[in-house]
CSV table of C-alpha atoms in Angstrom, one decimal:
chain,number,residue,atom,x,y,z
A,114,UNK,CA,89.6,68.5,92.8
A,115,UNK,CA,91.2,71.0,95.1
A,116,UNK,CA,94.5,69.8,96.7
A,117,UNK,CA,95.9,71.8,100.1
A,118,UNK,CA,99.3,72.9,99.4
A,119,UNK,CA,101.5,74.1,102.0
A,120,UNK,CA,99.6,75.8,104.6
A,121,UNK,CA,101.1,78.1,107.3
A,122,UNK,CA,99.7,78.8,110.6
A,123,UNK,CA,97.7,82.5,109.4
A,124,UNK,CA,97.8,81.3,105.6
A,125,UNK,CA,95.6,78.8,103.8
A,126,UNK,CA,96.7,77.7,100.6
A,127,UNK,CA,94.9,75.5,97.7
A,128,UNK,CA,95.3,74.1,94.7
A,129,UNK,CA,92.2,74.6,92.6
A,130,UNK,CA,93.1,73.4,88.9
A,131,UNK,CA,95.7,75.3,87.8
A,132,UNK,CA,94.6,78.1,90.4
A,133,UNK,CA,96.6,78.5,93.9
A,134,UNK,CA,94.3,80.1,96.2
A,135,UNK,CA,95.9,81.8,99.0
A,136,UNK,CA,94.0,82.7,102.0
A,137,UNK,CA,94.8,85.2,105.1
A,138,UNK,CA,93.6,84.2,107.7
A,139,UNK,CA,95.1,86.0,110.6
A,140,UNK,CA,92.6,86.9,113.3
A,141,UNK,CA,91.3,89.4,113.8
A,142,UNK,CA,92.0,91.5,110.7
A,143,UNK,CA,95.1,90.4,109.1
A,144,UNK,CA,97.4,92.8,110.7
A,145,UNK,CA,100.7,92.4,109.3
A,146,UNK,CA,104.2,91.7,110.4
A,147,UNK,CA,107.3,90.7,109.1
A,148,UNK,CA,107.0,87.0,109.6
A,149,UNK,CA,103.6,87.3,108.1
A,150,UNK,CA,104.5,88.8,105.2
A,151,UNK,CA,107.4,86.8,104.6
A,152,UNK,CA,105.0,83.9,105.1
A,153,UNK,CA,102.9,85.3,102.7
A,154,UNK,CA,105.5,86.0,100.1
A,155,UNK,CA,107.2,82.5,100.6
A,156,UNK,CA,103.6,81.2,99.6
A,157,UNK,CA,103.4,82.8,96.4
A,158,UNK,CA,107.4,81.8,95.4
A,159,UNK,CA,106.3,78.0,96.2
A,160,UNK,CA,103.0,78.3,93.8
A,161,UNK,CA,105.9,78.9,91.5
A,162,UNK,CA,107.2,74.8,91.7
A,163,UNK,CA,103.5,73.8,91.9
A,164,UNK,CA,100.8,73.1,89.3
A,165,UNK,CA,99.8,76.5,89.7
A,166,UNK,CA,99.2,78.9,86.8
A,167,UNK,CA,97.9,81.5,88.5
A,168,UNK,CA,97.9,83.0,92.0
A,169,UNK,CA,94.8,84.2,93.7
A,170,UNK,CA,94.9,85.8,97.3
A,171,UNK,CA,91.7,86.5,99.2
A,172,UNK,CA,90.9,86.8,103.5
A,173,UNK,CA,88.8,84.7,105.0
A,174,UNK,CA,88.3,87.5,107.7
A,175,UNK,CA,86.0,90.5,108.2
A,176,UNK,CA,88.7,92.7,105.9
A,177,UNK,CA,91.3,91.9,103.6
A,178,UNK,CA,93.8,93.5,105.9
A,179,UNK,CA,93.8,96.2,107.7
A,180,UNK,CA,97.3,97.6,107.7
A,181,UNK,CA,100.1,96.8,109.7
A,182,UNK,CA,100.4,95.4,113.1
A,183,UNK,CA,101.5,99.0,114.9
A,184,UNK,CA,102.4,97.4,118.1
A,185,UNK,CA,105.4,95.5,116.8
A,186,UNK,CA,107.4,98.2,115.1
A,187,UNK,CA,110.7,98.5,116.8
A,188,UNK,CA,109.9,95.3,119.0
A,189,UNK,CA,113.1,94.2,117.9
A,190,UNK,CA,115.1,97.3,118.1
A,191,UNK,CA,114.8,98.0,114.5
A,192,UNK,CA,112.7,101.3,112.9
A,193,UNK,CA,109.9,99.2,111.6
A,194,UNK,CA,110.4,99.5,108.3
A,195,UNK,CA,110.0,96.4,106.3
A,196,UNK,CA,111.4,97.8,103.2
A,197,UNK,CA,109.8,98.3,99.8
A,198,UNK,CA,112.1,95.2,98.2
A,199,UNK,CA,110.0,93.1,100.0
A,200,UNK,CA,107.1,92.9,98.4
A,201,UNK,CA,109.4,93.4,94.9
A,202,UNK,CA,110.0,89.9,95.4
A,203,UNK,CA,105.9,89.2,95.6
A,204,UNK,CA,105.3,91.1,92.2
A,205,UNK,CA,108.3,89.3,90.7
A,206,UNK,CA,106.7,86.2,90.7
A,207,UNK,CA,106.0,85.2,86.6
A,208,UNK,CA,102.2,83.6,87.2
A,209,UNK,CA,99.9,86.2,87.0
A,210,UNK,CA,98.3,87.3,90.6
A,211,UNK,CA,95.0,88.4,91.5
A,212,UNK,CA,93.8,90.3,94.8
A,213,UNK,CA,90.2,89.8,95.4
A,214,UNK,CA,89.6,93.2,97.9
A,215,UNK,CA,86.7,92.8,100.6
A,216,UNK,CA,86.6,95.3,103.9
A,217,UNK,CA,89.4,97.2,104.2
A,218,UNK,CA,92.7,96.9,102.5
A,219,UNK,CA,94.9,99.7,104.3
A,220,UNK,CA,98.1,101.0,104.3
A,221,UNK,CA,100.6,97.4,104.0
A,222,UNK,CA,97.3,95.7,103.2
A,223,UNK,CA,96.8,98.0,100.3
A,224,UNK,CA,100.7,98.0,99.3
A,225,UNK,CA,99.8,93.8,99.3
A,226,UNK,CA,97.3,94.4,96.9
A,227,UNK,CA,99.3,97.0,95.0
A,228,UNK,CA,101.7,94.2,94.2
A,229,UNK,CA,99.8,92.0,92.7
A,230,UNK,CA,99.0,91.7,88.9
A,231,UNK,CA,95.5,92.4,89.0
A,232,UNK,CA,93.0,94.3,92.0
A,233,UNK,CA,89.3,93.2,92.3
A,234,UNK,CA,87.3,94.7,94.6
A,235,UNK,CA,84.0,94.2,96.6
A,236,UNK,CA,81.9,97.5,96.2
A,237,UNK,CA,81.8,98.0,99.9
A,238,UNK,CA,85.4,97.6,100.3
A,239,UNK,CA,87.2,100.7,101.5
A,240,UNK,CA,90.8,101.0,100.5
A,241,UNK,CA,93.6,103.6,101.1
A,242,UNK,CA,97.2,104.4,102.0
A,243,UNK,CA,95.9,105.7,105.7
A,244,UNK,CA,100.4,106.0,107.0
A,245,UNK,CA,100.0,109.6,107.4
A,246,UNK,CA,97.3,109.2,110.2
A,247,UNK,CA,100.4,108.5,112.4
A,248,UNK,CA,102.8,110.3,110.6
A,249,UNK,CA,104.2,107.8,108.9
A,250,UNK,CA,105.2,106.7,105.2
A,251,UNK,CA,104.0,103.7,103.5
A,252,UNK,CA,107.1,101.7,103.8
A,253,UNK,CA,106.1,98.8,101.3
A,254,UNK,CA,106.5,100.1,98.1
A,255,UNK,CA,102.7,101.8,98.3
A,256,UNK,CA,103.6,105.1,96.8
A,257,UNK,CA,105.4,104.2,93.8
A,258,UNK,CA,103.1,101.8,92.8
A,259,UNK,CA,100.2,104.1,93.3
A,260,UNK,CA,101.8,106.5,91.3
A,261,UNK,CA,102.6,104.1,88.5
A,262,UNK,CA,99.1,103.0,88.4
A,263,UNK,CA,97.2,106.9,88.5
A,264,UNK,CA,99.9,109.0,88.1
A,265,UNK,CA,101.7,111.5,89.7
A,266,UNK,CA,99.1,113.8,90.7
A,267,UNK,CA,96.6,111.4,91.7
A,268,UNK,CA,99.5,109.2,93.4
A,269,UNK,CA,100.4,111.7,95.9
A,270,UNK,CA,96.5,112.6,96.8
A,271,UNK,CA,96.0,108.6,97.9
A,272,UNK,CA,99.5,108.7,99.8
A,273,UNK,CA,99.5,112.1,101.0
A,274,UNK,CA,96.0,112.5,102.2
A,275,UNK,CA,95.4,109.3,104.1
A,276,UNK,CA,91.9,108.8,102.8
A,277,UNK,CA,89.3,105.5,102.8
A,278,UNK,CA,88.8,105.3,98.8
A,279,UNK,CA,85.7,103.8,97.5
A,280,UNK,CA,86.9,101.2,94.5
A,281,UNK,CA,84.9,102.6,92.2
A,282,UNK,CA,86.6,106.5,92.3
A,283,UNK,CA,90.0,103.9,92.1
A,284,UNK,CA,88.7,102.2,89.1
A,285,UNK,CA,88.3,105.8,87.4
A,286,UNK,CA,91.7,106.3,88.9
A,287,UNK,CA,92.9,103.3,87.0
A,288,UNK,CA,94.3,101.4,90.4
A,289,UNK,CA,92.1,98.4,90.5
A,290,UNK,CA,91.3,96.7,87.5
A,291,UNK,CA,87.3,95.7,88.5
A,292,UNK,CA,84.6,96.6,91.2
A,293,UNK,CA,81.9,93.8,91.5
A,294,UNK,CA,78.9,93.2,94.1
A,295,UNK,CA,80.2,91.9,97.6
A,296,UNK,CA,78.0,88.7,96.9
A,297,UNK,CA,79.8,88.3,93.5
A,298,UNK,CA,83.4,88.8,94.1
A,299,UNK,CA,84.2,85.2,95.0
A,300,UNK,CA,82.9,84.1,91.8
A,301,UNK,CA,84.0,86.9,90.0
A,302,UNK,CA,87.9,86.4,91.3
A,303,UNK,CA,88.2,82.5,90.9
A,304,UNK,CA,86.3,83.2,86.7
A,305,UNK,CA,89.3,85.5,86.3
A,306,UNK,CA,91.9,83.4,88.0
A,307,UNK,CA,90.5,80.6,85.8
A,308,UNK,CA,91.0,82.6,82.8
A,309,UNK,CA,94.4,83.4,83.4
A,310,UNK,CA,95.2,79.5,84.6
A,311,UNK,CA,94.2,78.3,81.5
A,312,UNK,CA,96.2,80.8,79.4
A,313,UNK,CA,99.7,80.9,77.7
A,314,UNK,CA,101.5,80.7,81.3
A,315,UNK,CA,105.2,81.2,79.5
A,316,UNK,CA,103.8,84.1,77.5
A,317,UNK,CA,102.4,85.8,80.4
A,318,UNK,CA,105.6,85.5,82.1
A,319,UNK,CA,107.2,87.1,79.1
A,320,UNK,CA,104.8,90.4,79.5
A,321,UNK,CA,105.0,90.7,83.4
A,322,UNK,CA,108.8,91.2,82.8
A,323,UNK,CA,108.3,93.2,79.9
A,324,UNK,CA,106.0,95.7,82.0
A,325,UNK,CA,108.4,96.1,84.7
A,326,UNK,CA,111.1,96.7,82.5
A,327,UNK,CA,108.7,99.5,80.7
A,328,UNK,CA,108.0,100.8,84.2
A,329,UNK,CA,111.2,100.9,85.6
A,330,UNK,CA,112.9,101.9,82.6
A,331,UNK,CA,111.1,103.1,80.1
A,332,UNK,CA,109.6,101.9,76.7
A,333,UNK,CA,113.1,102.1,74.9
A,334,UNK,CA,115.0,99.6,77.7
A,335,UNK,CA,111.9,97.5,76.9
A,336,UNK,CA,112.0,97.2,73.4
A,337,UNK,CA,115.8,96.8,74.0
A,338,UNK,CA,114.7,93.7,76.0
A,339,UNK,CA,111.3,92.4,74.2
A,340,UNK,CA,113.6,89.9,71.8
A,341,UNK,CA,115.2,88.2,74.8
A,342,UNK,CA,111.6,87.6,76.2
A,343,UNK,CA,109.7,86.6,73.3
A,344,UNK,CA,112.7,83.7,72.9
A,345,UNK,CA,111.2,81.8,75.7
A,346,UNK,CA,107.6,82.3,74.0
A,347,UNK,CA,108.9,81.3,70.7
A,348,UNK,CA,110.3,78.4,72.0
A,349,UNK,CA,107.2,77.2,73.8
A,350,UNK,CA,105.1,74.3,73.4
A,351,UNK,CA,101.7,76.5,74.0
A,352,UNK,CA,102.8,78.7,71.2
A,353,UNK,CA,103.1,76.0,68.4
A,354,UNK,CA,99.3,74.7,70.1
A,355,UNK,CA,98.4,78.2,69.6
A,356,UNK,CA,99.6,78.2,66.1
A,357,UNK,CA,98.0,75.1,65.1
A,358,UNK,CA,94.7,75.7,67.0
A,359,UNK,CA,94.1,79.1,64.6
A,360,UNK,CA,95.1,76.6,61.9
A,361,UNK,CA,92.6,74.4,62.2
A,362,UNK,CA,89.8,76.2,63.8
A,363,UNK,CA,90.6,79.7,64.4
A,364,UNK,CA,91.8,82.0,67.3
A,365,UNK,CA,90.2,81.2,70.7
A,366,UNK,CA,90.4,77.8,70.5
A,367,UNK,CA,93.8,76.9,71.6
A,368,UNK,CA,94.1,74.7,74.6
A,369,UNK,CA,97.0,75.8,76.5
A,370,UNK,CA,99.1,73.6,78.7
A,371,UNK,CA,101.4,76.2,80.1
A,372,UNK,CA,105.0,75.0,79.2
């Protein structure tokens, strides 16, 4: 059954199993904004005190977004900038995310996507830091993350260059994770989400903090902080169902209940 969970006026939100499917739907191309994204973001914390194992965001428009909403920076006096700790808060949630990429996903759209766990794209899509077009930065984080994902090299060609990337060259790239057919990513998205949803939820916690620990600084702070997070697995209920599952009938079988 799928539940509605806390909708906001450009952001649909669903409960499907164990999978919160977030939707932006923000005519006519998801152009953002601070209230937006903080809309956005507040979404994805409140999946946290839900059901939800796993966080799923898709557009139900023409693109997945197509950057930021030019006309408002500086409306209210300030320079625009929404600041990179922003969307920090988005990839510090512990449920594993997905973004499902069709159309465009430029500049803040991109940086969205950039945040999120896991990038699955539509092979049409198109998808690129594009700030220097107007001589601008990204200002959400988008370099840094692109250069975590490819590298420094390949980092400063998608930031510097301001180019429409086709997912597949980004797949190569190692910056999205999958490229399917348009008629397929649905499917494709929600199978994955699934996956995840049904997994060890505390576990996967444990490794999203353990990456950005290892990202941020460096294997040896992480395997300085790998006992602390495996306590919480340790101590889980999914662990000893785990345990007994391979018992009895070998690995893959476990069914997991996330606590």
């Amino acid at each position: 059954m799928v539940a509605q969970h806390q909708p906001t006026e450009h952001i649909q939100v669903e409960l499907d199993g164990a999978v919160a499917v977030v939707t932006m739907a923000k005519p006519p191309h998801n152009l953002l904004n601070r209230v937006f994204i903080e809309d956005l973001i507040q979404t994805f914390e409140g999946a946290i005190d839900s059901e939800a194992r796993a966080i799923l965001l898709k557009s139900e428009m023409k693109h997945f977004s197509a950057g930021a909403d030019v006309d408002g920076f500086g409306a209210d006096g300030s320079d625009g900038s929404p600041a990179a700790e922003v969307l920090d808060r988005l990839a510090a949630i512990p449920l594993p995310t997905i973004a499902a990429v069709h159309g465009l996903a430029l500049g803040g759209g991109f940086e969205i996507a950039l945040a999120c766990d896991f990038i699955m794209a539509s092979a049409s899509a198109r998808l690129g830091l594009v700030e220097t077009s107007i001589g601008l930065m990204p200002l959400l984080g988008g370099v840094q993350r692109v250069v975590e994902r490819a590298g420094m090299a390949r980092g400063k060609e998608i930031a510097m260059f301001g180019r429409r990337h086709d997912p597949e060259l980004l797949e190569r790239w190692g910056v999205i994770n999958a490229v399917v057919a348009d008629d397929a990513l649905e499917e494709a998205s929600r199978s994955w989400a699934q996956q995840l949803a049904a997994g060890p939820t505390v576990a996967y916690s444990a490794i999203k903090e353990l990456a950005v620990i290892a990202s941020n600084e460096g294997v040896r702070s992480a395997d300085q902080s790998q006992e602390s997070a495996a306590q919480k697995v340790w101590a889980s209920d999914d662990l000893q169902r785990g345990l007994e599952s391979f018992s009895e009938s070998g690995p893959g079988t476990a069914i997991f209940q996330g606590t």
